[in-house]
PDB file of C-alpha atoms and ligand atoms in Angstrom:
ATOM      1  CA  MET A   1       0.226  -0.147   0.044  1.00 52.00           C
ATOM      2  CA  VAL A   2       3.260   1.881   0.896  1.00 53.00           C
ATOM      3  CA  LYS A   3       4.890   1.286  -2.100  1.00 58.00           C
ATOM      4  CA  ARG A   4       1.956   1.693  -4.041  1.00 62.00           C
ATOM      5  CA  ASN A   5       1.135   4.970  -2.323  1.00 65.00           C
ATOM      6  CA  ALA A   6       5.085   6.242  -2.971  1.00 62.00           C
ATOM      7  CA  MET A   7       4.668   5.361  -7.042  1.00 60.00           C
ATOM      8  CA  LEU A   8       1.633   7.634  -7.272  1.00 60.00           C
ATOM      9  CA  LEU A   9       3.024  10.623  -5.732  1.00 59.00           C
ATOM     10  CA  LEU A  10       6.404   9.886  -7.571  1.00 55.00           C
ATOM     11  CA  GLN A  11       3.645  10.330 -11.415  1.00 63.00           C
ATOM     12  CA  ILE A  12       2.147  13.422 -10.546  1.00 54.00           C
ATOM     13  CA  LEU A  13       5.915  14.805  -9.608  1.00 52.00           C
ATOM     14  CA  LEU A  14       6.792  13.725 -12.913  1.00 50.00           C
ATOM     15  CA  ILE A  15       3.205  15.245 -14.038  1.00 52.00           C
ATOM     16  CA  VAL A  16       4.155  18.621 -12.739  1.00 48.00           C
ATOM     17  CA  MET A  17       7.723  18.838 -13.674  1.00 48.00           C
ATOM     18  CA  LEU A  18       6.859  18.091 -17.699  1.00 45.00           C
ATOM     19  CA  LEU A  19       4.616  20.682 -17.273  1.00 47.00           C
ATOM     20  CA  THR A  20       7.034  22.921 -15.842  1.00 45.00           C
ATOM     21  CA  THR A  21       9.237  22.223 -18.147  1.00 42.00           C
ATOM     22  CA  THR A  22       6.667  22.853 -21.008  1.00 42.00           C
ATOM     23  CA  ALA A  23       5.173  26.292 -18.876  1.00 43.00           C
ATOM     24  CA  THR A  24       9.109  27.544 -19.240  1.00 44.00           C
ATOM     25  CA  ALA A  25      10.524  26.906 -22.297  1.00 41.00           C
ATOM     26  CA  SER A  26       7.003  28.661 -24.495  1.00 47.00           C
ATOM     27  CA  GLU A  27       8.799  31.674 -22.621  1.00 53.00           C
ATOM     28  CA  HIS A  28      11.605  31.166 -25.066  1.00 55.00           C
ATOM     29  CA  GLY A  29      14.671  33.040 -22.562  1.00 54.00           C
ATOM     30  CA  ARG A  30      11.812  36.566 -21.795  1.00 56.00           C
ATOM     31  CA  LYS A  31      11.941  37.641 -19.060  1.00 56.00           C
ATOM     32  CA  HIS A  32      10.450  38.023 -16.299  1.00 72.00           C
ATOM     33  CA  THR A  33      10.678  39.860 -13.662  1.00 89.00           C
ATOM     34  CA  MET A  34       8.237  42.170 -13.231  1.00 95.00           C
ATOM     35  CA  LYS A  35       8.492  45.234 -13.845  1.00 97.00           C
ATOM     36  CA  LYS A  36       6.449  48.117 -13.028  1.00 98.00           C
ATOM     37  CA  GLY A  37       6.121  51.191 -15.247  1.00 98.00           C
ATOM     38  CA  ILE A  38       3.384  54.274 -14.570  1.00 98.00           C
ATOM     39  CA  LEU A  39       2.476  56.482 -17.653  1.00 98.00           C
ATOM     40  CA  LEU A  40       0.697  59.750 -16.746  1.00 98.00           C
ATOM     41  CA  VAL A  41      -1.599  60.618 -19.607  1.00 98.00           C
ATOM     42  CA  THR A  42      -2.489  64.569 -20.031  1.00 97.00           C
ATOM     43  CA  PHE A  43      -3.978  66.197 -23.135  1.00 95.00           C
ATOM     44  CA  GLY A  44      -1.193  68.957 -22.631  1.00 94.00           C
ATOM     45  CA  THR A  45      -0.466  72.299 -22.687  1.00 92.00           C
ATOM     46  CA  SER A  46       1.598  74.681 -24.592  1.00 89.00           C
ATOM     47  CA  HIS A  47       1.558  77.103 -21.065  1.00 88.00           C
ATOM     48  CA  PRO A  48       4.896  77.460 -19.461  1.00 86.00           C
ATOM     49  CA  GLN A  49       2.427  78.460 -16.534  1.00 85.00           C
ATOM     50  CA  ALA A  50      -0.278  75.380 -16.478  1.00 86.00           C
ATOM     51  CA  GLN A  51       2.736  72.857 -17.586  1.00 87.00           C
ATOM     52  CA  GLU A  52       3.644  74.280 -13.229  1.00 88.00           C
ATOM     53  CA  ALA A  53       0.522  72.093 -12.941  1.00 91.00           C
ATOM     54  CA  PHE A  54       2.148  68.847 -14.158  1.00 94.00           C
ATOM     55  CA  LYS A  55       4.803  69.053 -12.402  1.00 93.00           C
ATOM     56  CA  ASN A  56       2.988  69.404  -9.503  1.00 92.00           C
ATOM     57  CA  ILE A  57       1.076  65.636  -9.900  1.00 96.00           C
ATOM     58  CA  ASP A  58       4.639  65.043 -11.123  1.00 97.00           C
ATOM     59  CA  LYS A  59       5.639  65.124  -7.776  1.00 96.00           C
ATOM     60  CA  GLN A  60       2.952  64.089  -5.797  1.00 97.00           C
ATOM     61  CA  VAL A  61       3.350  60.646  -8.384  1.00 98.00           C
ATOM     62  CA  ARG A  62       6.650  60.150  -7.000  1.00 98.00           C
ATOM     63  CA  ASP A  63       6.514  60.823  -3.476  1.00 97.00           C
ATOM     64  CA  ALA A  64       3.755  58.221  -3.344  1.00 98.00           C
ATOM     65  CA  TYR A  65       5.059  55.799  -5.093  1.00 98.00           C
ATOM     66  CA  PRO A  66       9.355  56.368  -5.236  1.00 98.00           C
ATOM     67  CA  ASN A  67      10.079  53.319  -6.303  1.00 97.00           C
ATOM     68  CA  ILE A  68       7.720  52.705  -9.885  1.00 98.00           C
ATOM     69  CA  PRO A  69       9.601  55.058 -13.056  1.00 98.00           C
ATOM     70  CA  VAL A  70       7.711  57.612 -13.502  1.00 98.00           C
ATOM     71  CA  ARG A  71       6.946  58.895 -17.497  1.00 98.00           C
ATOM     72  CA  TRP A  72       4.434  61.440 -19.403  1.00 97.00           C
ATOM     73  CA  ALA A  73       2.730  61.478 -22.489  1.00 97.00           C
ATOM     74  CA  TYR A  74       0.469  64.773 -24.348  1.00 96.00           C
ATOM     75  CA  THR A  75      -2.901  63.436 -26.448  1.00 95.00           C
ATOM     76  CA  SER A  76      -2.950  65.955 -27.680  1.00 94.00           C
ATOM     77  CA  THR A  77      -0.380  66.554 -31.168  1.00 95.00           C
ATOM     78  CA  ILE A  78      -0.423  69.961 -32.087  1.00 95.00           C
ATOM     79  CA  ILE A  79       0.422  71.141 -28.873  1.00 95.00           C
ATOM     80  CA  ARG A  80       3.426  68.245 -29.509  1.00 96.00           C
ATOM     81  CA  LYS A  81       4.119  70.118 -32.304  1.00 96.00           C
ATOM     82  CA  LYS A  82       3.910  73.851 -30.860  1.00 95.00           C
ATOM     83  CA  LEU A  83       6.513  72.314 -27.961  1.00 94.00           C
ATOM     84  CA  ALA A  84       8.850  70.631 -30.372  1.00 95.00           C
ATOM     85  CA  GLN A  85       9.774  73.895 -32.331  1.00 96.00           C
ATOM     86  CA  LYS A  86      10.939  75.197 -28.459  1.00 94.00           C
ATOM     87  CA  GLY A  87      12.937  71.969 -28.050  1.00 94.00           C
ATOM     88  CA  ILE A  88      10.835  70.648 -25.455  1.00 93.00           C
ATOM     89  CA  HIS A  89      10.108  66.939 -27.102  1.00 94.00           C
ATOM     90  CA  LEU A  90       6.862  65.579 -25.456  1.00 95.00           C
ATOM     91  CA  ASP A  91       5.587  61.551 -26.761  1.00 97.00           C
ATOM     92  CA  SER A  92       2.368  60.842 -27.633  1.00 97.00           C
ATOM     93  CA  PRO A  93       0.736  57.979 -25.760  1.00 98.00           C
ATOM     94  CA  GLU A  94       1.532  54.804 -28.251  1.00 97.00           C
ATOM     95  CA  VAL A  95       5.602  56.430 -28.236  1.00 98.00           C
ATOM     96  CA  ALA A  96       5.365  56.446 -24.994  1.00 98.00           C
ATOM     97  CA  LEU A  97       3.912  53.174 -25.055  1.00 98.00           C
ATOM     98  CA  ALA A  98       6.153  51.374 -27.425  1.00 97.00           C
ATOM     99  CA  LYS A  99       9.638  53.535 -25.798  1.00 98.00           C
ATOM    100  CA  MET A 100       7.729  51.802 -22.826  1.00 98.00           C
ATOM    101  CA  MET A 101       7.650  48.505 -24.941  1.00 97.00           C
ATOM    102  CA  ASP A 102      11.521  48.360 -25.519  1.00 95.00           C
ATOM    103  CA  GLU A 103      12.742  49.625 -21.878  1.00 96.00           C
ATOM    104  CA  GLY A 104      11.126  45.454 -20.335  1.00 95.00           C
ATOM    105  CA  PHE A 105       8.668  46.481 -18.343  1.00 97.00           C
ATOM    106  CA  THR A 106       6.344  44.344 -17.342  1.00 97.00           C
ATOM    107  CA  HIS A 107       3.361  45.934 -15.946  1.00 98.00           C
ATOM    108  CA  ILE A 108       2.253  49.557 -17.258  1.00 98.00           C
ATOM    109  CA  ALA A 109      -0.478  51.689 -14.839  1.00 98.00           C
ATOM    110  CA  ALA A 110      -1.619  54.786 -17.543  1.00 98.00           C
ATOM    111  CA  GLN A 111      -2.792  57.176 -15.169  1.00 98.00           C
ATOM    112  CA  SER A 112      -5.579  59.229 -17.044  1.00 98.00           C
ATOM    113  CA  LEU A 113      -4.531  63.669 -16.638  1.00 98.00           C
ATOM    114  CA  HIS A 114      -8.617  64.074 -17.803  1.00 97.00           C
ATOM    115  CA  THR A 115     -11.938  65.435 -16.008  1.00 98.00           C
ATOM    116  CA  ILE A 116     -13.962  63.271 -18.174  1.00 98.00           C
ATOM    117  CA  SER A 117     -13.402  59.900 -19.418  1.00 97.00           C
ATOM    118  CA  GLY A 118     -14.611  61.099 -22.820  1.00 96.00           C
ATOM    119  CA  GLU A 119     -13.702  60.262 -26.357  1.00 95.00           C
ATOM    120  CA  GLU A 120      -9.498  60.569 -25.167  1.00 95.00           C
ATOM    121  CA  PHE A 121     -10.296  58.416 -22.366  1.00 97.00           C
ATOM    122  CA  HIS A 122     -11.598  56.098 -24.285  1.00 97.00           C
ATOM    123  CA  ASP A 123      -8.768  55.484 -27.400  1.00 97.00           C
ATOM    124  CA  LEU A 124      -6.808  55.501 -24.613  1.00 97.00           C
ATOM    125  CA  VAL A 125      -7.739  52.413 -22.861  1.00 97.00           C
ATOM    126  CA  ARG A 126      -7.988  51.311 -26.451  1.00 97.00           C
ATOM    127  CA  ASN A 127      -4.416  51.468 -27.421  1.00 97.00           C
ATOM    128  CA  ALA A 128      -3.388  50.731 -23.762  1.00 97.00           C
ATOM    129  CA  ARG A 129      -5.075  47.043 -24.394  1.00 96.00           C
ATOM    130  CA  ALA A 130      -3.208  46.729 -28.528  1.00 96.00           C
ATOM    131  CA  PHE A 131      -0.295  46.824 -26.086  1.00 96.00           C
ATOM    132  CA  ALA A 132      -0.607  44.887 -23.954  1.00 95.00           C
ATOM    133  CA  ASP A 133      -2.411  42.084 -26.824  1.00 94.00           C
ATOM    134  CA  MET A 134       1.330  43.059 -28.678  1.00 93.00           C
ATOM    135  CA  ALA A 135       3.275  39.069 -28.125  1.00 91.00           C
ATOM    136  CA  GLY A 136       6.659  40.075 -26.667  1.00 85.00           C
ATOM    137  CA  GLY A 137       5.439  42.566 -24.163  1.00 88.00           C
ATOM    138  CA  PHE A 138       3.855  44.120 -21.721  1.00 96.00           C
ATOM    139  CA  ASP A 139       2.129  41.529 -19.456  1.00 96.00           C
ATOM    140  CA  SER A 140      -0.174  43.589 -18.013  1.00 96.00           C
ATOM    141  CA  VAL A 141      -1.904  47.985 -18.696  1.00 97.00           C
ATOM    142  CA  LEU A 142      -4.086  48.430 -16.683  1.00 98.00           C
ATOM    143  CA  VAL A 143      -6.184  52.572 -17.549  1.00 98.00           C
ATOM    144  CA  GLY A 144      -6.981  54.753 -14.084  1.00 98.00           C
ATOM    145  CA  SER A 145     -10.314  56.449 -14.869  1.00 98.00           C
ATOM    146  CA  PRO A 146      -9.940  60.000 -15.180  1.00 98.00           C
ATOM    147  CA  LEU A 147     -10.936  62.460 -12.694  1.00 98.00           C
ATOM    148  CA  LEU A 148     -14.233  61.852 -12.164  1.00 98.00           C
ATOM    149  CA  GLY A 149     -15.262  58.131 -11.894  1.00 94.00           C
ATOM    150  CA  THR A 150     -17.384  57.086  -7.957  1.00 96.00           C
ATOM    151  CA  ASP A 151     -20.023  59.600  -6.665  1.00 96.00           C
ATOM    152  CA  GLU A 152     -17.320  59.345  -4.448  1.00 97.00           C
ATOM    153  CA  ASP A 153     -15.457  61.039  -6.488  1.00 98.00           C
ATOM    154  CA  LEU A 154     -17.253  63.927  -7.207  1.00 98.00           C
ATOM    155  CA  ARG A 155     -18.045  63.859  -3.855  1.00 98.00           C
ATOM    156  CA  LYS A 156     -13.993  65.243  -3.248  1.00 98.00           C
ATOM    157  CA  VAL A 157     -13.850  67.269  -6.918  1.00 98.00           C
ATOM    158  CA  THR A 158     -16.488  69.044  -4.961  1.00 98.00           C
ATOM    159  CA  GLU A 159     -15.208  70.278  -1.649  1.00 98.00           C
ATOM    160  CA  ALA A 160     -11.738  70.982  -3.214  1.00 98.00           C
ATOM    161  CA  ILE A 161     -12.969  73.394  -5.348  1.00 98.00           C
ATOM    162  CA  ILE A 162     -15.067  74.672  -3.146  1.00 98.00           C
ATOM    163  CA  LYS A 163     -12.148  74.695   0.246  1.00 98.00           C
ATOM    164  CA  HIS A 164     -10.230  76.950  -3.284  1.00 97.00           C
ATOM    165  CA  ILE A 165     -12.748  79.932  -3.634  1.00 98.00           C
ATOM    166  CA  PRO A 166     -11.203  83.085  -3.391  1.00 98.00           C
ATOM    167  CA  LYS A 167     -11.673  84.072   0.580  1.00 97.00           C
ATOM    168  CA  GLU A 168     -13.334  87.424  -0.474  1.00 98.00           C
ATOM    169  CA  ARG A 169     -15.443  86.700  -2.747  1.00 98.00           C
ATOM    170  CA  LYS A 170     -18.929  87.289  -1.216  1.00 98.00           C
ATOM    171  CA  LYS A 171     -22.241  84.411  -0.787  1.00 97.00           C
ATOM    172  CA  GLN A 172     -23.790  86.515  -2.848  1.00 98.00           C
ATOM    173  CA  ASP A 173     -21.249  86.279  -6.482  1.00 98.00           C
ATOM    174  CA  ALA A 174     -21.697  84.465  -8.247  1.00 98.00           C
ATOM    175  CA  VAL A 175     -18.031  80.860  -8.710  1.00 98.00           C
ATOM    176  CA  VAL A 176     -18.497  80.097 -12.339  1.00 98.00           C
ATOM    177  CA  LEU A 177     -16.747  76.615 -13.206  1.00 98.00           C
ATOM    178  CA  MET A 178     -15.904  76.628 -16.672  1.00 98.00           C
ATOM    179  CA  GLY A 179     -15.107  73.212 -18.146  1.00 98.00           C
ATOM    180  CA  HIS A 180     -14.287  71.244 -21.574  1.00 97.00           C
ATOM    181  CA  GLY A 181     -17.032  69.505 -22.351  1.00 97.00           C
ATOM    182  CA  SER A 182     -17.067  66.866 -25.348  1.00 97.00           C
ATOM    183  CA  PRO A 183     -19.727  65.403 -27.726  1.00 96.00           C
ATOM    184  CA  HIS A 184     -18.702  62.598 -25.805  1.00 97.00           C
ATOM    185  CA  PRO A 185     -21.916  61.410 -23.526  1.00 97.00           C
ATOM    186  CA  SER A 186     -19.954  61.998 -20.139  1.00 98.00           C
ATOM    187  CA  ASN A 187     -20.861  65.800 -21.120  1.00 98.00           C
ATOM    188  CA  ALA A 188     -23.164  64.923 -18.932  1.00 98.00           C
ATOM    189  CA  PHE A 189     -21.153  64.897 -15.303  1.00 98.00           C
ATOM    190  CA  TYR A 190     -20.812  68.535 -16.310  1.00 98.00           C
ATOM    191  CA  ALA A 191     -24.586  68.681 -15.484  1.00 98.00           C
ATOM    192  CA  ALA A 192     -23.581  66.075 -12.995  1.00 98.00           C
ATOM    193  CA  MET A 193     -21.323  68.520 -11.197  1.00 98.00           C
ATOM    194  CA  MET A 194     -23.202  71.918 -10.712  1.00 98.00           C
ATOM    195  CA  TYR A 195     -25.681  70.247  -9.156  1.00 98.00           C
ATOM    196  CA  ARG A 196     -23.548  68.934  -6.413  1.00 98.00           C
ATOM    197  CA  PHE A 197     -22.247  72.662  -6.071  1.00 98.00           C
ATOM    198  CA  GLN A 198     -25.541  73.950  -5.653  1.00 98.00           C
ATOM    199  CA  GLN A 199     -26.791  72.000  -3.167  1.00 98.00           C
ATOM    200  CA  LYS A 200     -23.716  73.425  -1.275  1.00 98.00           C
ATOM    201  CA  ASP A 201     -23.659  76.143  -2.527  1.00 98.00           C
ATOM    202  CA  PRO A 202     -26.126  77.575  -4.750  1.00 98.00           C
ATOM    203  CA  ASN A 203     -23.673  80.366  -6.770  1.00 98.00           C
ATOM    204  CA  ILE A 204     -22.011  77.601  -7.786  1.00 98.00           C
ATOM    205  CA  PHE A 205     -21.860  77.108 -11.531  1.00 98.00           C
ATOM    206  CA  VAL A 206     -20.615  74.210 -14.482  1.00 98.00           C
ATOM    207  CA  GLY A 207     -20.359  75.706 -18.302  1.00 98.00           C
ATOM    208  CA  THR A 208     -18.597  74.223 -20.979  1.00 98.00           C
ATOM    209  CA  VAL A 209     -16.855  75.605 -23.784  1.00 97.00           C
ATOM    210  CA  GLU A 210     -17.579  72.753 -25.518  1.00 97.00           C
ATOM    211  CA  GLY A 211     -20.265  70.813 -24.194  1.00 97.00           C
ATOM    212  CA  PHE A 212     -23.696  72.002 -22.596  1.00 97.00           C
ATOM    213  CA  PRO A 213     -24.874  73.828 -20.539  1.00 98.00           C
ATOM    214  CA  GLU A 214     -22.973  76.451 -23.055  1.00 98.00           C
ATOM    215  CA  ILE A 215     -22.171  79.654 -21.599  1.00 98.00           C
ATOM    216  CA  ASP A 216     -24.993  81.302 -22.713  1.00 98.00           C
ATOM    217  CA  HIS A 217     -27.772  78.274 -20.579  1.00 98.00           C
ATOM    218  CA  ILE A 218     -24.814  79.419 -17.619  1.00 98.00           C
ATOM    219  CA  LYS A 219     -25.768  83.370 -17.931  1.00 98.00           C
ATOM    220  CA  ALA A 220     -29.160  82.933 -18.333  1.00 98.00           C
ATOM    221  CA  MET A 221     -29.380  81.727 -15.031  1.00 98.00           C
ATOM    222  CA  LEU A 222     -27.363  84.435 -13.851  1.00 98.00           C
ATOM    223  CA  LEU A 223     -28.975  87.213 -14.269  1.00 98.00           C
ATOM    224  CA  LYS A 224     -32.198  85.412 -13.454  1.00 98.00           C
ATOM    225  CA  LYS A 225     -30.407  85.568  -9.672  1.00 98.00           C
ATOM    226  CA  LYS A 226     -29.272  89.503 -10.496  1.00 98.00           C
ATOM    227  CA  ILE A 227     -25.971  88.424  -9.901  1.00 98.00           C
ATOM    228  CA  LYS A 228     -24.248  90.689 -10.689  1.00 98.00           C
ATOM    229  CA  LYS A 229     -20.636  89.510  -9.456  1.00 98.00           C
ATOM    230  CA  ALA A 230     -19.287  86.581 -11.159  1.00 98.00           C
ATOM    231  CA  TYR A 231     -14.645  84.993  -9.995  1.00 98.00           C
ATOM    232  CA  LEU A 232     -14.368  82.670 -13.161  1.00 98.00           C
ATOM    233  CA  ILE A 233     -12.576  79.608 -12.782  1.00 98.00           C
ATOM    234  CA  PRO A 234     -11.174  76.555 -14.925  1.00 98.00           C
ATOM    235  CA  PHE A 235     -11.891  72.893 -14.512  1.00 98.00           C
ATOM    236  CA  MET A 236     -10.052  71.984 -16.490  1.00 97.00           C
ATOM    237  CA  SER A 237      -6.684  69.907 -14.870  1.00 96.00           C
ATOM    238  CA  VAL A 238      -4.631  73.389 -16.408  1.00 95.00           C
ATOM    239  CA  ALA A 239      -5.485  77.206 -17.075  1.00 94.00           C
ATOM    240  CA  GLY A 240      -3.630  77.114 -20.218  1.00 92.00           C
ATOM    241  CA  ASP A 241      -5.213  78.103 -23.921  1.00 92.00           C
ATOM    242  CA  HIS A 242      -8.798  77.967 -23.337  1.00 95.00           C
ATOM    243  CA  ALA A 243      -8.776  79.735 -19.231  1.00 96.00           C
ATOM    244  CA  ARG A 244      -6.561  82.097 -20.907  1.00 96.00           C
ATOM    245  CA  ASN A 245      -8.163  83.182 -24.136  1.00 96.00           C
ATOM    246  CA  ASP A 246     -12.205  81.589 -23.365  1.00 98.00           C
ATOM    247  CA  MET A 247     -12.723  82.015 -20.178  1.00 98.00           C
ATOM    248  CA  ALA A 248     -10.590  85.284 -19.598  1.00 98.00           C
ATOM    249  CA  GLY A 249      -9.917  86.445 -23.108  1.00 98.00           C
ATOM    250  CA  ASP A 250     -11.153  89.676 -24.180  1.00 97.00           C
ATOM    251  CA  GLU A 251     -12.580  88.738 -27.423  1.00 97.00           C
ATOM    252  CA  GLU A 252     -15.855  89.227 -27.704  1.00 97.00           C
ATOM    253  CA  ASP A 253     -17.329  85.616 -27.895  1.00 97.00           C
ATOM    254  CA  SER A 254     -14.715  84.672 -24.714  1.00 98.00           C
ATOM    255  CA  TRP A 255     -16.955  84.646 -21.271  1.00 98.00           C
ATOM    256  CA  LYS A 256     -15.593  86.688 -19.958  1.00 98.00           C
ATOM    257  CA  SER A 257     -17.066  89.537 -22.353  1.00 98.00           C
ATOM    258  CA  ILE A 258     -20.690  87.676 -22.484  1.00 98.00           C
ATOM    259  CA  LEU A 259     -21.305  88.065 -19.027  1.00 98.00           C
ATOM    260  CA  THR A 260     -19.221  91.843 -18.296  1.00 98.00           C
ATOM    261  CA  LYS A 261     -21.640  93.380 -21.189  1.00 98.00           C
ATOM    262  CA  ALA A 262     -24.890  91.469 -19.800  1.00 98.00           C
ATOM    263  CA  GLY A 263     -23.227  93.453 -16.616  1.00 98.00           C
ATOM    264  CA  ILE A 264     -21.584  90.946 -14.153  1.00 98.00           C
ATOM    265  CA  LYS A 265     -18.251  91.622 -13.507  1.00 98.00           C
ATOM    266  CA  CYS A 266     -15.951  89.066 -14.062  1.00 98.00           C
ATOM    267  CA  VAL A 267     -12.792  88.223 -11.703  1.00 98.00           C
ATOM    268  CA  PRO A 268     -10.728  85.834 -13.605  1.00 98.00           C
ATOM    269  CA  ILE A 269      -8.906  82.686 -11.418  1.00 98.00           C
ATOM    270  CA  PHE A 270      -5.999  81.737 -13.079  1.00 96.00           C
ATOM    271  CA  LYS A 271      -5.828  77.941 -11.605  1.00 95.00           C
ATOM    272  CA  GLY A 272      -6.556  74.934 -13.054  1.00 95.00           C
ATOM    273  CA  THR A 273      -7.426  71.370 -11.140  1.00 96.00           C
ATOM    274  CA  ALA A 274      -4.442  69.708 -11.285  1.00 95.00           C
ATOM    275  CA  ASP A 275      -3.279  73.116  -9.515  1.00 94.00           C
ATOM    276  CA  TYR A 276      -4.894  71.444  -6.166  1.00 96.00           C
ATOM    277  CA  ASP A 277      -3.632  68.911  -4.049  1.00 96.00           C
ATOM    278  CA  GLU A 278      -6.638  67.296  -2.764  1.00 97.00           C
ATOM    279  CA  ILE A 279      -7.768  67.467  -6.928  1.00 98.00           C
ATOM    280  CA  VAL A 280      -4.103  65.559  -7.580  1.00 98.00           C
ATOM    281  CA  ALA A 281      -4.959  62.979  -4.376  1.00 98.00           C
ATOM    282  CA  VAL A 282      -7.836  61.118  -6.649  1.00 98.00           C
ATOM    283  CA  TRP A 283      -5.335  61.184  -9.727  1.00 98.00           C
ATOM    284  CA  ILE A 284      -3.651  59.809  -6.925  1.00 98.00           C
ATOM    285  CA  ASP A 285      -5.760  57.611  -5.721  1.00 98.00           C
ATOM    286  CA  HIS A 286      -7.173  56.145  -9.321  1.00 98.00           C
ATOM    287  CA  LEU A 287      -4.233  55.419  -9.956  1.00 98.00           C
ATOM    288  CA  GLY A 288      -3.481  53.615  -6.442  1.00 98.00           C
ATOM    289  CA  SER A 289      -6.419  50.796  -7.584  1.00 97.00           C
ATOM    290  CA  VAL A 290      -4.761  50.391 -11.093  1.00 98.00           C
ATOM    291  CA  LEU A 291      -1.618  49.308  -9.181  1.00 98.00           C
ATOM    292  CA  SER A 292      -2.887  46.992  -6.151  1.00 97.00           C
ATOM    293  CA  ARG A 293      -4.221  45.488  -9.012  1.00 97.00           C
ATOM    294  CA  PHE A 294      -0.720  43.618  -9.854  1.00 95.00           C
ATOM    295  CA  ASP A 295       0.511  43.153  -6.722  1.00 86.00           C
TER     296      ASP A 295
HETATM  297 CO1  LIG B 301     -10.302  71.813 -26.214  1.00 97.80          CO
END
């Protein structure tokens, strides 16, 4: 009986050894030490002042994950070209991933620094999947959710923005946030954010440059409430081109011009959401969820 058991054990051991050998052989000598990398993906900006906000994110990510290399990618071709003319070279997410693949990274946490899960976010997810499927490439490429994902994110962002409203603003003054806006269904997040803000402070409004609600909707709401003064604040990661031109520019169709013409005094603020540590913490939290899936 003892002998039969020993034989059986030997047979099992042999099978296990055979299976292990096959598994190793199929790797074709590919080294398999885990090498994690972080890729931060943003639309990008060509404004040096706005880039300070990205430096803030970069520092906080490195502080949170000191042992994981951090790379950056800009999704905007126009901005990458503009910067290249000044000798600043930034990669697209695809080029950045190809380089990281070449460097032998096995696990990539690509963190979207977008505000909503719009077109650019979904493009990133799609291409990250394509990279994860490539032969001889990564074991895993996962994309972290943009700023506004869960209800908890919306609550945190609402509180952070309210906390950073200039102290001199009076209750009867409006705060008008400028979101980017998108034809994507996720554009609904902006109206959802306005609802959340107004639960806390009825004079906070959220409009968009390229989606709904438009500035005309916001203007009508302000006039109905007989608002006389409004703080204009970007609801984008950086106070770049849209903040400087569409929000606060001197052109006739800027938000500042439209509201001023309607008798509302405007005070533009040039800070993006990435300038606020509490908001950067939300993105880093999303990055953390992705990284924890590699453990
Ligand atoms: Co734009």
